Amino acid sequence: MADSVEPRRSTRKAKPIQREPIPESVPTKRKAKADADPAEQLRFMLQNPKSRLTKMDISDLINGNSWNLLSPDSQSRLAALLPPTAFRSFKPTLGLDHPAAGDSMQVDSHDASTLDPSLFTDAHFLAAAHTFQDHLFSDWLSDTHAEKVEKYTKGIQDGSLAAPWKDEVWERDNPPLEEQAAASQHLAGEASELKLGDLAKNSVLREGDVLVYKRNFANVNVLVEKDVIIQRIDSRSHSLTVLAQPGAQRNLPADLLMPGPPEPSPPIRIMTITSPTQLETGLLDIDGRVDKAKRPNGNAWKALTVWRWAGDDMGMLQGQRGGREAQGTLFYLRACLYQDR
């Protein structure tokens, strides 16, 4: 029987397995957040539209309890900003311009200890606090808005900017429509039965009066302004003969605005009219900047203003339109005549 062959075992000692040491994990340190600048926090709170002050009831912050938490020094500094009526020590006195007032001037005392606690619930104080919140929310307290206001103020002062009149802005943004004209006609009521000749017959219009036409045509971005003077009123038909400058010229020559003006000579335009609409059409034709197809319906009675010398005094002839003063629109004067009938 053959000897069985078995694997021979090595007599060498096994080399120990070297294991690399596992490095201990070093805990990472989170970078500490830099402390916010208190001045920047205050600026954000008082100027930024996203401030928490815009979303809270301001009475929860400004009230009698919060006032009592302030230091005496802080109370004194804030008390100096309040009116005398906010203190219990206030006593009404006569103004210095009153004949019975004394010669000595009373100096208002702002003692914080005499502050009337009802101030914080006063309607005027709360209205001012809510207005502050509105301005803060509207970004009116930011540095950017302050720069815009300063730039605008300087422009107004040096003449490089001009603020439009609110009436002109309204006329620009709200051009007259047919419906508005119809509504105006309805509101005029029975006064609309009076014609231009009735105004002349009752001396509401007189020879020498200046009629000032002004209308903004927003659809073509044109503002038409033109002065005409009533040269003559026919005694039978009460039609008006008026004089106007040619083209887009607005002001009349100075000699036509004086008492006893000379006879008109070219290029002065002469028109005979019997209604405000007829006068408006003639003036727009003379001006020539607004085509007939682009003239929306409107109330010519409201576009014409009467200027006249005050009473019989014609001494001040150097003012606007020969010293005349505005009497009102034809629409207004017609309503007054109707009421006086």
XYZ file of C-alpha atoms in Angstrom:
341
model
C 0.000 0.000 0.000
C 1.529 3.121 -1.023
C 2.260 5.639 1.647
C -0.185 8.541 1.677
C 1.349 11.870 0.924
C 0.218 14.682 3.206
C 1.111 18.301 2.849
C 4.016 19.296 4.918
C 3.715 22.165 7.253
C 6.303 24.884 7.171
C 8.388 25.241 10.227
C 8.722 28.995 9.691
C 6.865 31.194 11.949
C 4.117 33.147 10.290
C 4.930 36.774 9.782
C 2.577 38.830 11.829
C 0.150 40.935 9.820
C 0.860 44.609 10.182
C -2.234 46.693 10.302
C -2.131 50.384 9.697
C -3.458 52.306 12.625
C -6.774 54.005 11.974
C -6.334 57.709 12.592
C -8.625 59.102 15.152
C -11.223 61.413 13.666
C -10.652 64.997 14.629
C -13.930 66.786 15.223
C -14.318 69.713 12.841
C -14.970 73.055 14.408
C -17.727 75.181 12.878
C -16.530 78.624 12.013
C -17.917 81.050 14.488
C -20.335 83.541 12.937
C -19.066 87.051 13.054
C -21.000 89.281 15.379
C -23.351 91.639 13.539
C -22.563 95.324 13.734
C -25.106 96.971 16.082
C -25.059 100.138 13.995
C -25.884 98.144 10.851
C -28.682 96.329 12.663
C -30.162 99.644 13.760
C -29.881 101.062 10.240
C -31.690 98.022 8.823
C -34.403 98.293 11.456
C -35.082 101.995 10.833
C -34.526 102.258 7.058
C -35.097 98.944 5.299
C -38.618 98.205 3.959
C -38.216 94.588 5.181
C -37.825 95.739 8.767
C -39.923 93.984 11.392
C -41.315 97.365 12.357
C -43.483 97.354 9.229
C -45.275 94.124 10.233
C -46.102 94.734 13.868
C -48.543 96.744 15.904
C -46.440 99.762 16.753
C -48.306 100.126 20.048
C -46.712 96.878 21.224
C -43.320 98.565 20.983
C -43.988 102.189 21.868
C -46.142 102.424 24.979
C -46.047 103.485 28.589
C -44.433 100.252 29.788
C -41.525 100.515 27.343
C -41.097 104.152 28.349
C -40.700 103.163 31.993
C -37.994 100.653 31.039
C -35.774 103.404 29.646
C -33.026 105.023 31.645
C -33.583 108.566 32.941
C -31.008 109.857 30.464
C -32.802 108.221 27.515
C -36.145 109.541 28.727
C -34.768 113.077 28.938
C -33.346 112.908 25.411
C -36.637 111.640 23.986
C -38.702 114.122 25.997
C -36.848 116.960 24.273
C -38.418 115.824 20.982
C -42.004 115.994 22.243
C -44.301 119.046 22.119
C -45.187 120.902 25.335
C -48.716 119.474 25.269
C -47.309 115.987 25.969
C -46.524 116.918 29.588
C -48.831 117.287 32.567
C -47.120 120.552 33.446
C -48.341 122.213 30.242
C -50.449 125.336 30.735
C -52.020 127.147 27.764
C -50.714 130.687 27.401
C -51.312 133.606 25.078
C -49.061 133.952 22.073
C -46.379 136.606 22.038
C -48.256 138.466 19.294
C -51.363 138.805 21.482
C -51.887 142.293 22.981
C -52.496 140.837 26.444
C -49.347 138.704 26.441
C -46.596 139.622 28.873
C -43.166 140.833 27.897
C -41.388 137.817 29.350
C -41.076 134.790 27.136
C -42.070 131.472 28.696
C -39.590 128.691 28.054
C -41.183 125.264 27.671
C -39.899 122.671 30.141
C -39.493 119.080 29.004
C -39.216 117.215 32.303
C -39.505 113.510 31.538
C -41.042 112.810 34.934
C -44.098 114.908 34.045
C -44.836 113.094 30.786
C -48.542 112.413 30.367
C -48.887 108.605 29.876
C -52.016 109.114 27.765
C -49.682 110.380 25.038
C -49.034 106.824 23.833
C -52.748 106.206 23.198
C -53.496 109.632 21.729
C -54.930 109.478 18.211
C -52.471 112.075 16.897
C -49.472 110.192 18.290
C -50.691 106.875 16.863
C -51.338 108.482 13.484
C -47.768 109.782 13.422
C -46.435 106.339 14.385
C -48.460 104.647 11.638
C -47.227 107.235 9.142
C -43.669 106.334 10.129
C -44.449 102.679 9.400
C -45.936 103.606 6.012
C -42.862 105.628 5.070
C -40.573 102.829 6.202
C -42.508 100.245 4.170
C -42.470 102.540 1.103
C -38.653 102.826 1.287
C -38.884 106.561 1.901
C -36.433 106.452 4.820
C -33.549 104.766 3.000
C -30.324 106.482 2.000
C -31.146 105.869 -1.669
C -34.441 107.732 -1.414
C -32.777 110.561 0.519
C -30.295 110.982 -2.344
C -33.153 111.154 -4.857
C -34.931 113.809 -2.783
C -31.740 115.847 -2.470
C -31.131 115.640 -6.226
C -34.726 116.658 -6.953
C -34.580 119.560 -4.484
C -31.380 120.895 -6.012
C -32.888 120.590 -9.489
C -35.950 122.591 -8.459
C -33.769 125.275 -6.871
C -31.370 125.684 -9.793
C -34.132 125.434 -12.403
C -32.931 122.259 -14.126
C -36.104 120.402 -13.066
C -39.743 121.436 -13.002
C -42.645 119.852 -11.166
C -45.776 119.549 -13.323
C -49.005 120.991 -12.007
C -51.378 118.323 -10.729
C -54.124 119.618 -13.036
C -51.874 119.119 -16.048
C -50.970 115.604 -14.897
C -54.656 114.771 -14.523
C -55.499 116.109 -17.973
C -52.583 114.187 -19.448
C -53.558 110.884 -17.827
C -57.319 111.310 -18.231
C -58.153 112.532 -21.728
C -61.807 113.496 -22.187
C -63.972 110.729 -23.633
C -67.398 110.830 -25.231
C -68.921 109.309 -22.110
C -67.299 111.928 -19.908
C -68.512 114.701 -22.184
C -72.041 113.283 -22.076
C -71.881 113.029 -18.286
C -70.696 116.624 -18.025
C -73.566 117.710 -20.248
C -76.000 115.864 -17.993
C -74.537 117.348 -14.807
C -74.775 120.824 -16.265
C -78.531 120.356 -16.056
C -80.803 123.091 -17.173
C -77.934 125.594 -17.272
C -76.928 124.099 -20.623
C -79.879 125.864 -22.231
C -77.957 129.137 -21.938
C -75.928 130.010 -25.019
C -72.838 132.118 -25.502
C -75.021 134.989 -26.684
C -76.899 134.900 -23.370
C -73.631 135.482 -21.518
C -72.852 138.449 -23.757
C -76.398 139.806 -23.445
C -76.165 139.744 -19.631
C -72.676 141.336 -19.566
C -71.028 138.140 -18.356
C -68.846 138.619 -21.433
C -67.742 142.117 -22.393
C -65.674 143.812 -25.031
C -62.036 143.825 -23.952
C -62.283 140.493 -22.122
C -59.592 137.926 -22.890
C -60.638 134.312 -23.425
C -57.835 131.884 -22.571
C -58.060 128.508 -24.303
C -56.127 125.559 -22.896
C -56.509 121.873 -23.673
C -54.152 118.918 -23.594
C -54.482 116.368 -26.408
C -52.844 113.338 -24.828
C -53.407 111.134 -27.871
C -50.933 113.246 -29.871
C -49.024 114.658 -26.860
C -49.833 118.277 -27.734
C -50.842 121.049 -25.331
C -52.685 123.865 -27.091
C -52.791 127.251 -25.334
C -54.079 130.367 -27.044
C -55.408 133.778 -25.978
C -58.102 135.699 -27.842
C -59.556 139.103 -27.051
C -63.169 140.107 -27.606
C -62.976 143.054 -29.988
C -66.695 143.573 -30.514
C -70.073 142.159 -29.434
C -72.889 142.560 -31.945
C -75.782 144.393 -30.302
C -78.450 142.401 -32.156
C -77.152 138.828 -32.521
C -74.696 139.033 -29.593
C -72.088 137.226 -31.664
C -68.462 137.783 -30.659
C -65.697 139.108 -32.882
C -62.374 137.931 -31.451
C -58.720 138.462 -32.345
C -55.978 135.824 -32.146
C -52.352 135.346 -33.083
C -51.551 133.127 -36.087
C -50.030 129.659 -35.779
C -49.099 128.255 -32.393
C -48.381 131.671 -30.839
C -50.175 132.011 -27.531
C -49.877 135.592 -26.268
C -51.529 138.571 -27.904
C -49.552 141.724 -28.771
C -49.294 144.139 -25.864
C -51.004 146.989 -27.740
C -54.166 144.904 -28.205
C -54.351 144.297 -24.444
C -54.412 147.984 -23.538
C -57.564 150.119 -23.208
C -58.575 151.610 -26.556
C -56.525 149.204 -28.693
C -55.725 150.038 -32.331
C -57.404 148.342 -35.255
C -55.902 144.896 -35.864
C -53.517 144.438 -38.742
C -52.010 141.333 -40.352
C -51.016 138.780 -39.294
C -53.698 139.042 -36.559
C -56.561 136.627 -37.270
C -60.195 137.750 -36.881
C -63.093 135.388 -36.165
C -66.791 135.869 -35.506
C -68.197 133.116 -33.315
C -71.493 132.269 -31.627
C -70.472 129.278 -29.463
C -67.441 128.009 -27.516
C -67.240 124.945 -29.763
C -66.998 127.162 -32.835
C -64.231 129.161 -31.168
C -62.346 126.000 -30.181
C -62.535 124.622 -33.710
C -61.270 127.897 -35.156
C -58.360 128.094 -32.708
C -57.304 124.507 -33.397
C -57.440 125.191 -37.133
C -55.238 128.262 -36.642
C -52.824 126.328 -34.420
C -52.604 123.515 -36.958
C -50.913 120.920 -34.742
C -53.933 118.688 -34.107
C -55.684 117.185 -37.113
C -59.468 117.180 -37.124
C -59.520 113.372 -37.097
C -57.493 113.354 -33.870
C -59.616 115.799 -31.896
C -61.633 113.856 -29.296
C -64.943 115.240 -28.174
C -64.744 117.565 -25.210
C -66.517 120.386 -23.431
C -65.277 123.674 -24.867
C -67.108 125.559 -22.099
C -64.575 124.129 -19.639
C -61.533 124.814 -21.835
C -62.070 128.601 -22.009
C -61.353 130.946 -19.087
C -62.422 134.595 -18.945
C -59.881 137.250 -17.904
C -61.037 140.794 -17.100
C -59.859 143.939 -15.370
C -60.915 143.987 -11.721
C -63.827 146.425 -11.510
C -63.216 149.617 -13.426
C -59.614 149.956 -12.219
C -57.261 149.743 -15.185
C -54.274 151.251 -13.408
C -52.346 147.989 -13.191
C -51.716 147.379 -16.871
C -48.311 145.760 -16.561
C -49.437 142.410 -15.175
C -50.424 139.255 -16.964
C -52.735 139.828 -19.950
C -52.676 143.581 -19.491
C -53.401 143.478 -15.761
C -56.547 141.369 -16.089
C -57.593 138.737 -13.558
C -59.149 135.312 -14.075
C -62.919 135.286 -13.560
C -63.574 131.585 -14.148
C -64.339 129.215 -16.986
C -67.294 129.767 -19.293
C -68.810 126.633 -17.765
C -68.636 128.170 -14.280
C -69.862 131.609 -15.343
C -72.794 130.078 -17.211
C -73.825 128.176 -14.061
C -73.583 131.391 -12.008
C -75.759 133.243 -14.505
C -78.341 130.464 -14.380
C -78.456 130.619 -10.581
C -78.877 134.404 -10.603
C -81.790 134.400 -13.041
